[in-house]
mmCIF file of C-alpha atoms in Angstrom:
data_model
loop_
_atom_site.group_PDB
_atom_site.id
_atom_site.type_symbol
_atom_site.label_atom_id
_atom_site.label_comp_id
_atom_site.label_asym_id
_atom_site.label_seq_id
_atom_site.Cartn_x
_atom_site.Cartn_y
_atom_site.Cartn_z
ATOM 1 C CA SER A 1162 -26.703 35.623 -18.307
ATOM 2 C CA ILE A 1163 -24.941 31.992 -17.369
ATOM 3 C CA VAL A 1164 -21.633 30.835 -17.450
ATOM 4 C CA LYS A 1165 -21.567 27.015 -18.026
ATOM 5 C CA ASN A 1166 -18.470 24.625 -18.139
ATOM 6 C CA ALA A 1167 -15.876 27.397 -17.777
ATOM 7 C CA PRO A 1168 -12.506 25.768 -16.645
ATOM 8 C CA LEU A 1169 -11.274 26.537 -12.962
ATOM 9 C CA ASP A 1170 -7.345 26.893 -12.529
ATOM 10 C CA ILE A 1171 -6.506 26.698 -8.969
ATOM 11 C CA THR A 1172 -3.893 28.883 -7.949
ATOM 12 C CA ASP A 1173 -3.854 28.298 -4.140
ATOM 13 C CA ASP A 1174 -4.049 24.550 -2.858
ATOM 14 C CA ASP A 1175 -4.624 25.409 0.603
ATOM 15 C CA VAL A 1176 -7.786 27.401 0.036
ATOM 16 C CA PHE A 1177 -8.724 24.595 -2.458
ATOM 17 C CA ALA A 1178 -8.375 22.132 0.107
ATOM 18 C CA ASP A 1179 -10.628 24.181 2.832
ATOM 19 C CA VAL A 1180 -13.502 24.163 0.202
ATOM 20 C CA ILE A 1181 -13.170 20.647 -0.451
ATOM 21 C CA GLN A 1182 -13.129 19.783 3.458
ATOM 22 C CA ALA A 1183 -16.128 21.993 3.955
ATOM 23 C CA LEU A 1184 -18.090 20.290 0.703
ATOM 24 C CA VAL A 1185 -17.347 16.849 1.618
ATOM 25 C CA PHE A 1186 -16.186 16.309 4.908
ATOM 26 C CA GLY A 1187 -18.083 19.146 6.588
ATOM 27 C CA GLY A 1188 -21.463 19.180 4.716
ATOM 28 C CA ASN A 1189 -21.702 22.618 4.433
ATOM 29 C CA PRO A 1190 -22.500 24.940 1.422
ATOM 30 C CA VAL A 1191 -19.932 27.045 0.481
ATOM 31 C CA ILE A 1192 -20.250 30.751 -0.811
ATOM 32 C CA LEU A 1193 -17.417 31.576 -3.453
ATOM 33 C CA GLY A 1194 -16.660 35.100 -4.162
ATOM 34 C CA VAL A 1195 -16.236 36.080 -7.957
ATOM 35 C CA GLN A 1196 -13.994 38.900 -9.001
ATOM 36 C CA ALA A 1197 -13.418 39.165 -12.695
ATOM 37 C CA LYS A 1198 -13.135 41.528 -15.773
ATOM 38 C CA VAL A 1199 -15.261 40.514 -18.692
ATOM 39 C CA ASP A 1200 -15.913 41.611 -22.299
ATOM 40 C CA VAL A 1201 -19.209 42.427 -23.187
ATOM 41 C CA GLU A 1202 -20.629 42.661 -26.760
ATOM 42 C CA THR A 1203 -23.437 45.072 -27.190
ATOM 43 C CA GLU A 1204 -25.572 45.447 -30.578
ATOM 44 C CA THR A 1205 -26.986 49.002 -31.239
ATOM 45 C CA VAL A 1206 -28.556 50.390 -34.637
ATOM 46 C CA LEU A 1207 -24.706 51.513 -35.373
ATOM 47 C CA GLY A 1208 -23.490 47.850 -35.408
ATOM 48 C CA LYS A 1209 -21.836 45.491 -32.983
ATOM 49 C CA PHE A 1210 -19.425 46.763 -30.263
ATOM 50 C CA VAL A 1211 -17.227 45.092 -27.546
ATOM 51 C CA VAL A 1212 -16.470 46.685 -24.703
ATOM 52 C CA ARG A 1213 -13.554 44.948 -22.758
ATOM 53 C CA GLY A 1214 -12.208 44.669 -19.417
ATOM 54 C CA ILE A 1215 -15.371 45.534 -17.524
ATOM 55 C CA PRO A 1216 -15.006 44.849 -13.693
ATOM 56 C CA ALA A 1217 -17.512 42.702 -12.349
ATOM 57 C CA GLN A 1218 -18.268 40.636 -8.894
ATOM 58 C CA GLY A 1219 -20.542 38.527 -7.409
ATOM 59 C CA LYS A 1220 -21.152 35.532 -5.361
ATOM 60 C CA VAL A 1221 -21.546 31.474 -6.213
ATOM 61 C CA TYR A 1222 -23.456 29.174 -3.614
ATOM 62 C CA VAL A 1223 -21.789 25.830 -3.937
ATOM 63 C CA LYS A 1224 -24.053 23.107 -2.364
ATOM 64 C CA PRO A 1225 -22.554 20.595 -0.174
ATOM 65 C CA ILE A 1226 -21.671 17.123 -1.564
ATOM 66 C CA SER A 1227 -22.070 14.622 1.252
ATOM 67 C CA GLY A 1228 -24.157 16.233 3.892
ATOM 68 C CA GLY A 1229 -21.632 15.660 6.433
ATOM 69 C CA LYS A 1230 -21.941 11.947 6.269
ATOM 70 C CA THR A 1231 -18.367 10.709 5.789
ATOM 71 C CA THR A 1232 -18.685 7.286 7.714
ATOM 72 C CA PHE A 1233 -18.714 4.191 6.010
ATOM 73 C CA SER A 1234 -17.808 0.599 6.441
ATOM 74 C CA PRO A 1235 -17.069 -1.121 2.958
ATOM 75 C CA GLU A 1236 -17.643 -4.893 2.989
ATOM 76 C CA VAL A 1237 -15.068 -7.042 1.566
ATOM 77 C CA GLY A 1238 -15.329 -10.653 -0.091
ATOM 78 C CA ALA A 1239 -14.468 -12.851 -2.888
ATOM 79 C CA LEU A 1240 -10.963 -12.705 -2.118
ATOM 80 C CA GLU A 1241 -8.615 -14.003 -4.682
ATOM 81 C CA ILE A 1242 -4.627 -13.760 -4.709
ATOM 82 C CA LEU A 1243 -3.362 -12.915 -8.148
ATOM 83 C CA GLU A 1244 0.301 -12.460 -7.069
ATOM 84 C CA THR A 1245 2.856 -12.931 -4.458
ATOM 85 C CA SER A 1246 6.385 -11.676 -3.989
ATOM 86 C CA LYS A 1247 8.772 -12.321 -0.792
ATOM 87 C CA THR A 1248 7.054 -9.132 0.979
ATOM 88 C CA GLY A 1249 3.763 -8.471 -0.648
ATOM 89 C CA LEU A 1250 0.583 -9.751 -2.122
ATOM 90 C CA THR A 1251 -1.605 -8.540 -5.058
ATOM 91 C CA ILE A 1252 -5.371 -9.203 -3.983
ATOM 92 C CA ARG A 1253 -8.348 -8.717 -6.190
ATOM 93 C CA ALA A 1254 -11.744 -8.302 -4.024
ATOM 94 C CA LYS A 1255 -15.311 -7.272 -4.523
ATOM 95 C CA VAL A 1256 -16.452 -4.472 -2.375
ATOM 96 C CA ASN A 1257 -19.733 -3.371 -1.155
ATOM 97 C CA VAL A 1258 -19.722 0.105 -0.114
ATOM 98 C CA THR A 1259 -22.575 2.977 0.538
ATOM 99 C CA ASN A 1260 -22.334 6.293 -1.365
ATOM 100 C CA PRO A 1261 -23.428 9.219 1.097
ATOM 101 C CA THR A 1262 -24.106 11.275 -1.230
ATOM 102 C CA GLU A 1263 -26.858 12.559 -3.730
ATOM 103 C CA TYR A 1264 -24.192 12.157 -6.596
ATOM 104 C CA SER A 1265 -23.321 9.604 -9.379
ATOM 105 C CA ALA A 1266 -19.683 9.334 -10.654
ATOM 106 C CA THR A 1267 -17.746 7.387 -13.258
ATOM 107 C CA VAL A 1268 -14.088 7.103 -12.023
ATOM 108 C CA PRO A 1269 -11.744 5.938 -14.914
ATOM 109 C CA PHE A 1270 -9.017 5.363 -12.411
ATOM 110 C CA ILE A 1271 -8.135 6.107 -8.570
ATOM 111 C CA ASP A 1272 -5.452 4.998 -6.247
ATOM 112 C CA ILE A 1273 -5.682 5.501 -2.697
ATOM 113 C CA ASN A 1274 -2.688 4.818 0.048
ATOM 114 C CA ILE A 1275 -3.424 1.941 2.713
ATOM 115 C CA SER A 1276 -1.709 3.111 6.233
ATOM 116 C CA VAL A 1277 -1.822 2.579 9.640
ATOM 117 C CA ASN A 1278 -0.523 5.433 12.437
ATOM 118 C CA ASP A 1279 0.782 7.403 9.404
ATOM 119 C CA THR A 1280 2.787 4.492 8.024
ATOM 120 C CA ILE A 1281 1.940 3.345 4.370
ATOM 121 C CA LEU A 1282 1.396 -0.409 4.215
ATOM 122 C CA GLY A 1283 -0.072 -0.630 0.941
ATOM 123 C CA HIS A 1284 -2.374 0.755 -1.722
ATOM 124 C CA ALA A 1285 -5.942 -0.095 -3.490
ATOM 125 C CA THR A 1286 -6.889 0.752 -7.195
ATOM 126 C CA ALA A 1287 -9.891 0.868 -8.952
ATOM 127 C CA ARG A 1288 -10.583 1.045 -12.735
ATOM 128 C CA ASP A 1289 -13.462 2.082 -14.367
ATOM 129 C CA VAL A 1290 -15.883 2.272 -11.585
ATOM 130 C CA SER A 1291 -19.309 3.747 -11.439
ATOM 131 C CA VAL A 1292 -20.588 4.839 -7.991
ATOM 132 C CA VAL A 1293 -24.332 5.868 -7.488
ATOM 133 C CA PRO A 1294 -26.182 7.521 -4.644
ATOM 134 C CA GLY A 1295 -26.745 4.663 -1.802
ATOM 135 C CA PRO A 1296 -25.520 1.141 -1.697
ATOM 136 C CA ASN A 1297 -23.154 -0.217 -4.583
ATOM 137 C CA HIS A 1298 -22.299 -3.829 -4.886
ATOM 138 C CA ASP A 1299 -19.364 -5.778 -6.267
ATOM 139 C CA LEU A 1300 -17.173 -2.861 -6.979
ATOM 140 C CA ALA A 1301 -13.805 -4.600 -7.942
ATOM 141 C CA VAL A 1302 -10.367 -3.724 -6.359
ATOM 142 C CA ILE A 1303 -6.740 -4.599 -6.585
ATOM 143 C CA ALA A 1304 -5.021 -4.196 -3.516
ATOM 144 C CA VAL A 1305 -1.331 -4.275 -2.919
ATOM 145 C CA TRP A 1306 0.010 -5.160 0.567
ATOM 146 C CA ASP A 1307 3.563 -4.638 0.812
ATOM 147 C CA PRO A 1308 4.395 -2.947 4.010
ATOM 148 C CA SER A 1309 8.390 -3.204 3.797
ATOM 149 C CA HIS A 1310 8.436 -2.107 0.091
ATOM 150 C CA LYS A 1311 6.424 1.248 1.114
ATOM 151 C CA SER A 1312 7.775 1.692 4.785
ATOM 152 C CA GLY A 1313 11.023 -0.417 5.171
ATOM 153 C CA LYS A 1314 11.464 -2.456 8.483
ATOM 154 C CA LYS A 1315 8.802 0.094 10.507
ATOM 155 C CA GLY A 1316 6.291 -0.649 7.942
ATOM 156 C CA ALA A 1317 6.909 -4.401 8.290
ATOM 157 C CA HIS A 1318 6.847 -4.456 12.076
ATOM 158 C CA ILE A 1319 3.515 -2.680 11.734
ATOM 159 C CA GLY A 1320 2.020 -4.718 9.357
ATOM 160 C CA ARG A 1321 2.910 -7.852 11.229
ATOM 161 C CA GLU A 1322 1.103 -6.303 14.028
ATOM 162 C CA LEU A 1323 -1.921 -5.359 12.402
ATOM 163 C CA LEU A 1324 -2.365 -8.784 10.948
ATOM 164 C CA SER A 1325 -1.736 -10.374 14.309
ATOM 165 C CA GLN A 1326 -4.379 -7.962 16.148
ATOM 166 C CA TYR A 1327 -6.856 -8.713 13.164
ATOM 167 C CA ILE A 1328 -6.892 -12.546 13.478
ATOM 168 C CA SER A 1329 -6.843 -12.499 16.883
ATOM 169 C CA GLY A 1330 -10.482 -10.348 17.135
ATOM 170 C CA TYR A 1331 -8.927 -7.188 17.892
ATOM 171 C CA ASN A 1332 -10.910 -3.917 16.861
ATOM 172 C CA THR A 1333 -8.036 -2.559 14.238
ATOM 173 C CA THR A 1334 -8.596 0.144 11.587
ATOM 174 C CA LEU A 1335 -7.219 1.120 8.252
ATOM 175 C CA THR A 1336 -6.813 4.853 7.033
ATOM 176 C CA LEU A 1337 -7.476 5.489 3.498
ATOM 177 C CA ARG A 1338 -5.339 8.940 1.948
ATOM 178 C CA THR A 1339 -5.308 10.065 -1.528
ATOM 179 C CA HIS A 1340 -1.964 11.012 -2.874
ATOM 180 C CA ALA A 1341 -0.759 13.179 -5.983
ATOM 181 C CA SER A 1342 -0.924 10.161 -8.599
ATOM 182 C CA SER A 1343 -4.387 9.526 -7.028
ATOM 183 C CA ILE A 1344 -6.226 10.614 -9.947
ATOM 184 C CA PRO A 1345 -3.573 10.862 -12.749
ATOM 185 C CA SER A 1346 -5.862 13.746 -14.816
ATOM 186 C CA GLN A 1347 -5.961 15.786 -11.602
ATOM 187 C CA PRO A 1348 -2.849 15.745 -9.612
ATOM 188 C CA ARG A 1349 -3.913 18.894 -7.559
ATOM 189 C CA LEU A 1350 -7.174 17.469 -6.381
ATOM 190 C CA GLY A 1351 -5.291 14.077 -5.134
ATOM 191 C CA THR A 1352 -2.968 16.460 -3.293
ATOM 192 C CA ALA A 1353 -5.766 18.574 -1.895
ATOM 193 C CA LEU A 1354 -7.488 15.833 -0.583
ATOM 194 C CA SER A 1355 -4.411 13.965 0.749
ATOM 195 C CA ILE A 1356 -4.558 16.396 4.036
ATOM 196 C CA PHE A 1357 -7.750 14.699 4.724
ATOM 197 C CA ASN A 1358 -7.990 10.880 5.880
ATOM 198 C CA VAL A 1359 -10.851 8.741 6.394
ATOM 199 C CA THR A 1360 -9.995 5.902 8.984
ATOM 200 C CA ILE A 1361 -12.617 2.740 8.712
ATOM 201 C CA PRO A 1362 -12.822 -0.636 10.812
ATOM 202 C CA THR A 1363 -10.728 -3.121 9.110
ATOM 203 C CA PRO A 1364 -12.968 -4.882 6.954
ATOM 204 C CA LYS A 1365 -13.978 -8.437 8.332
ATOM 205 C CA LEU A 1366 -13.199 -11.540 6.376
ATOM 206 C CA THR A 1367 -15.748 -13.800 7.534
ATOM 207 C CA PRO A 1368 -14.660 -17.538 7.029
ATOM 208 C CA PRO A 1369 -16.704 -20.406 5.853
ATOM 209 C CA SER A 1370 -18.795 -22.403 7.968
ATOM 210 C CA ASN A 1371 -17.709 -25.846 8.901
ATOM 211 C CA PRO A 1372 -20.224 -28.109 6.561
ATOM 212 C CA ASN A 1373 -19.473 -31.060 9.077
ATOM 213 C CA ARG A 1374 -21.204 -29.458 12.317
ATOM 214 C CA PRO A 1375 -24.059 -26.560 12.739
ATOM 215 C CA VAL A 1376 -22.959 -23.186 13.454
ATOM 216 C CA GLN A 1377 -22.995 -22.238 17.011
ATOM 217 C CA PRO A 1378 -22.626 -18.475 17.558
ATOM 218 C CA ASP A 1379 -21.449 -17.214 20.687
ATOM 219 C CA PRO A 1380 -23.502 -14.956 22.934
ATOM 220 C CA PRO A 1381 -23.407 -11.419 21.769
ATOM 221 C CA ASN A 1382 -22.089 -10.029 24.902
ATOM 222 C CA GLU A 1383 -19.347 -12.354 25.500
ATOM 223 C CA PRO A 1384 -15.627 -11.142 24.715
ATOM 224 C CA GLY A 1385 -14.419 -11.910 21.492
ATOM 225 C CA SER A 1386 -17.751 -12.823 19.875
ATOM 226 C CA SER A 1387 -17.366 -10.356 17.210
ATOM 227 C CA ALA A 1388 -13.723 -11.877 16.314
ATOM 228 C CA PRO A 1389 -13.553 -14.072 12.909
ATOM 229 C CA HIS A 1390 -13.045 -17.645 13.986
ATOM 230 C CA PHE A 1391 -10.270 -18.954 12.148
ATOM 231 C CA ILE A 1392 -10.099 -21.779 14.406
ATOM 232 C CA ASP A 1393 -13.207 -23.755 14.418
ATOM 233 C CA ASP A 1394 -12.696 -26.643 16.734
ATOM 234 C CA ALA A 1395 -9.978 -28.810 18.562
ATOM 235 C CA VAL A 1396 -9.631 -32.475 19.519
ATOM 236 C CA PHE A 1397 -7.119 -33.669 22.344
ATOM 237 C CA HIS A 1398 -6.108 -36.978 22.380
ATOM 238 C CA LEU A 1399 -4.829 -38.286 25.641
ATOM 239 C CA ILE A 1400 -3.019 -41.132 24.880
ATOM 240 C CA THR A 1401 -1.263 -40.214 22.026
ATOM 241 C CA SER A 1402 -0.782 -36.413 23.651
ATOM 242 C CA THR A 1403 -1.898 -35.015 20.120
ATOM 243 C CA ALA A 1404 -4.279 -32.333 19.372
ATOM 244 C CA VAL A 1405 -6.039 -31.674 15.810
ATOM 245 C CA LEU A 1406 -7.334 -28.214 14.957
ATOM 246 C CA THR A 1407 -10.060 -27.743 12.462
ATOM 247 C CA LEU A 1408 -9.227 -24.252 10.480
ATOM 248 C CA LEU A 1409 -11.625 -22.231 8.473
ATOM 249 C CA SER A 1410 -9.854 -20.296 5.704
ATOM 250 C CA PRO A 1411 -11.240 -16.779 4.324
ATOM 251 C CA LEU A 1412 -9.479 -17.419 0.952
ATOM 252 C CA PRO A 1413 -12.061 -19.031 -1.447
ATOM 253 C CA HIS A 1414 -9.543 -19.995 -4.147
ATOM 254 C CA THR A 1415 -5.880 -20.169 -2.700
ATOM 255 C CA SER A 1416 -4.217 -22.463 -0.171
ATOM 256 C CA LEU A 1417 -2.170 -21.526 2.424
ATOM 257 C CA TRP A 1418 0.529 -22.970 4.449
ATOM 258 C CA ILE A 1419 1.284 -23.103 8.006
ATOM 259 C CA THR A 1420 5.157 -23.291 8.048
ATOM 260 C CA SER A 1421 5.630 -23.161 12.014
ATOM 261 C CA ILE A 1422 3.380 -23.388 15.378
ATOM 262 C CA SER A 1423 4.619 -22.479 18.641
ATOM 263 C CA ALA A 1424 1.282 -22.468 20.759
ATOM 264 C CA THR A 1425 0.309 -22.614 24.553
ATOM 265 C CA ALA A 1426 -3.053 -23.727 25.496
ATOM 266 C CA SER A 1427 -4.793 -22.970 28.963
ATOM 267 C CA TYR A 1428 -7.996 -23.156 30.809
ATOM 268 C CA ASN A 1429 -9.048 -20.737 33.065
ATOM 269 C CA HIS A 1430 -5.608 -18.874 32.499
ATOM 270 C CA THR A 1431 -3.764 -22.078 33.814
ATOM 271 C CA PRO A 1432 -1.545 -24.294 31.337
ATOM 272 C CA VAL A 1433 -2.791 -27.146 29.557
ATOM 273 C CA GLY A 1434 0.000 -27.824 27.305
ATOM 274 C CA VAL A 1435 2.425 -26.770 24.751
ATOM 275 C CA ILE A 1436 2.397 -27.398 20.942
ATOM 276 C CA GLU A 1437 5.965 -26.939 18.976
ATOM 277 C CA TYR A 1438 5.605 -27.977 15.480
ATOM 278 C CA ASP A 1439 7.455 -26.716 12.486
ATOM 279 C CA VAL A 1440 6.782 -29.343 9.930
ATOM 280 C CA PRO A 1441 4.451 -27.129 7.125
ATOM 281 C CA PHE A 1442 0.973 -28.092 6.232
ATOM 282 C CA GLU A 1443 -1.513 -26.989 3.857
ATOM 283 C CA VAL A 1444 -4.560 -25.141 4.598
ATOM 284 C CA PRO A 1445 -6.926 -25.450 1.640
ATOM 285 C CA PRO A 1446 -10.046 -23.362 1.210
ATOM 286 C CA GLY A 1447 -12.852 -23.750 3.405
ATOM 287 C CA ALA A 1448 -12.552 -26.199 6.598
ATOM 288 C CA SER A 1449 -9.760 -28.584 7.219
ATOM 289 C CA ASP A 1450 -8.163 -30.286 9.626
ATOM 290 C CA THR A 1451 -4.576 -29.987 10.788
ATOM 291 C CA PRO A 1452 -1.991 -33.128 10.997
ATOM 292 C CA ARG A 1453 -1.967 -34.403 14.594
ATOM 293 C CA LEU A 1454 0.041 -31.912 16.599
ATOM 294 C CA PRO A 1455 2.256 -32.739 19.341
ATOM 295 C CA VAL A 1456 1.343 -31.759 22.833
ATOM 296 C CA ASP A 1457 3.273 -31.447 25.879
ATOM 297 C CA TRP A 1458 0.947 -31.453 28.864
ATOM 298 C CA SER A 1459 1.370 -29.264 31.593
ATOM 299 C CA LEU A 1460 1.282 -32.166 34.353
ATOM 300 C CA GLY A 1461 -0.070 -31.791 37.553
ATOM 301 C CA SER A 1462 -1.812 -28.326 36.446
ATOM 302 C CA ILE A 1463 -5.150 -27.300 37.209
ATOM 303 C CA GLY A 1464 -5.655 -26.802 33.173
ATOM 304 C CA HIS A 1465 -4.347 -30.226 32.955
ATOM 305 C CA ASP A 1466 -6.631 -31.765 35.524
ATOM 306 C CA ALA A 1467 -9.632 -30.394 33.709
ATOM 307 C CA VAL A 1468 -8.763 -31.628 30.631
ATOM 308 C CA LYS A 1469 -8.938 -35.120 31.807
ATOM 309 C CA LYS A 1470 -11.925 -34.388 33.962
ATOM 310 C CA ALA A 1471 -13.490 -33.343 30.488
ATOM 311 C CA LEU A 1472 -12.998 -36.792 28.628
ATOM 312 C CA GLY A 1473 -15.488 -37.479 26.690
ATOM 313 C CA GLY A 1474 -16.976 -34.104 26.733
ATOM 314 C CA LYS A 1475 -15.696 -30.595 25.508
ATOM 315 C CA LEU A 1476 -14.345 -27.507 27.487
ATOM 316 C CA LYS A 1477 -13.605 -24.049 26.223
ATOM 317 C CA VAL A 1478 -9.760 -23.103 26.307
ATOM 318 C CA GLU A 1479 -7.731 -20.093 25.534
ATOM 319 C CA ALA A 1480 -4.874 -20.403 23.192
ATOM 320 C CA GLU A 1481 -1.518 -18.055 22.592
ATOM 321 C CA ALA A 1482 0.575 -18.982 19.706
ATOM 322 C CA LYS A 1483 3.524 -17.507 17.204
ATOM 323 C CA VAL A 1484 2.608 -19.065 13.836
ATOM 324 C CA GLY A 1485 4.541 -18.967 10.346
ATOM 325 C CA VAL A 1486 2.437 -18.520 7.381
ATOM 326 C CA ARG A 1487 3.133 -18.867 3.405
ATOM 327 C CA ILE A 1488 0.922 -17.947 0.371
ATOM 328 C CA GLY A 1489 3.106 -18.515 -2.764
ATOM 329 C CA LYS A 1490 6.287 -16.553 -2.069
ATOM 330 C CA TRP A 1491 5.095 -14.509 0.695
ATOM 331 C CA LYS A 1492 6.111 -15.747 4.118
ATOM 332 C CA GLU A 1493 5.258 -13.968 7.445
ATOM 333 C CA LYS A 1494 5.297 -14.856 11.280
ATOM 334 C CA VAL A 1495 2.298 -13.541 13.136
ATOM 335 C CA TRP A 1496 1.109 -13.920 16.852
ATOM 336 C CA PHE A 1497 -2.331 -15.176 17.515
ATOM 337 C CA GLN A 1498 -4.795 -14.878 20.677
ATOM 338 C CA GLY A 1499 -7.824 -16.696 21.042
ATOM 339 C CA ASN A 1500 -10.330 -17.135 23.544
ATOM 340 C CA GLY A 1501 -13.384 -20.049 24.238
ATOM 341 C CA ILE A 1502 -12.058 -22.597 21.294
ATOM 342 C CA GLY A 1503 -14.062 -25.390 21.904
ATOM 343 C CA ALA A 1504 -11.891 -28.337 22.623
ATOM 344 C CA ARG A 1505 -13.190 -32.134 22.570
ATOM 345 C CA VAL A 1506 -11.396 -34.443 24.560
ATOM 346 C CA THR A 1507 -11.023 -38.007 23.586
ATOM 347 C CA LEU A 1508 -8.477 -40.957 24.460
#
């Protein structure tokens, strides 16, 4: 006989977690032992009889779900800021991800915490998502980024460091973890899965190309070549002691504002000049130029001499900066380190 669709009541969360670990993360089959008391109906010439409480035992073979392939790198695009607060952003995005299993699933609702170093910085929610084996494209996800609300001052600090490292091209990661309310209809499943975490590279946000000039990719082995290039170009004006930066915003629908800049430009690790600017200016979607930013040249330095020698041409500079950013009600101050920024030099 075959038993189908029998409900399973989880009585030991730790054992259940071990089973899930083997099936999903280990790629190993699981053999479950079954001990039961069954009622049996038998039919004889004298009629039907029910014999109750017969001891029974057996084994159930459960196939692995993932085959051990648990690594994946989602691609995130089509970002849209839906709402802002003083401490957070609500973001809608389209996600491309590969399902390494042979199973399809429709998920009415799932919510997953986003954390770094065991500190929760936000959460992501998906509704009515259908996932098939292999590539899945344009899955709609709503993410809330609010480190201080989730984890107080510690969360705010870690969130600020993560943003700074990310825009500077560092290799950063995010950890995804379920919680008791991840799947409202199955709280014990969310709790059982929460002891496992999936750490992924921070999804790359590729800024748009500058339509005013051809793309010139860095050599693949050059340090920082994989970094997102949010500063596309720079122009130094010697006579007026100013600089103009061409910025590439990865937000296709929303303007952000630069509220302050405190930056030092260098050439071969020797100072070129310092920029201090605290007049807010808008950075619309796509490519845009900053206002003319005043430069206090490091007169007599090797870096400043290199700038003068590059008059009419171009050189690559490094930059270190502290930048104030605002999107709607949300404000943050981040640091930035960049190498190989192409700078043209004019009078």
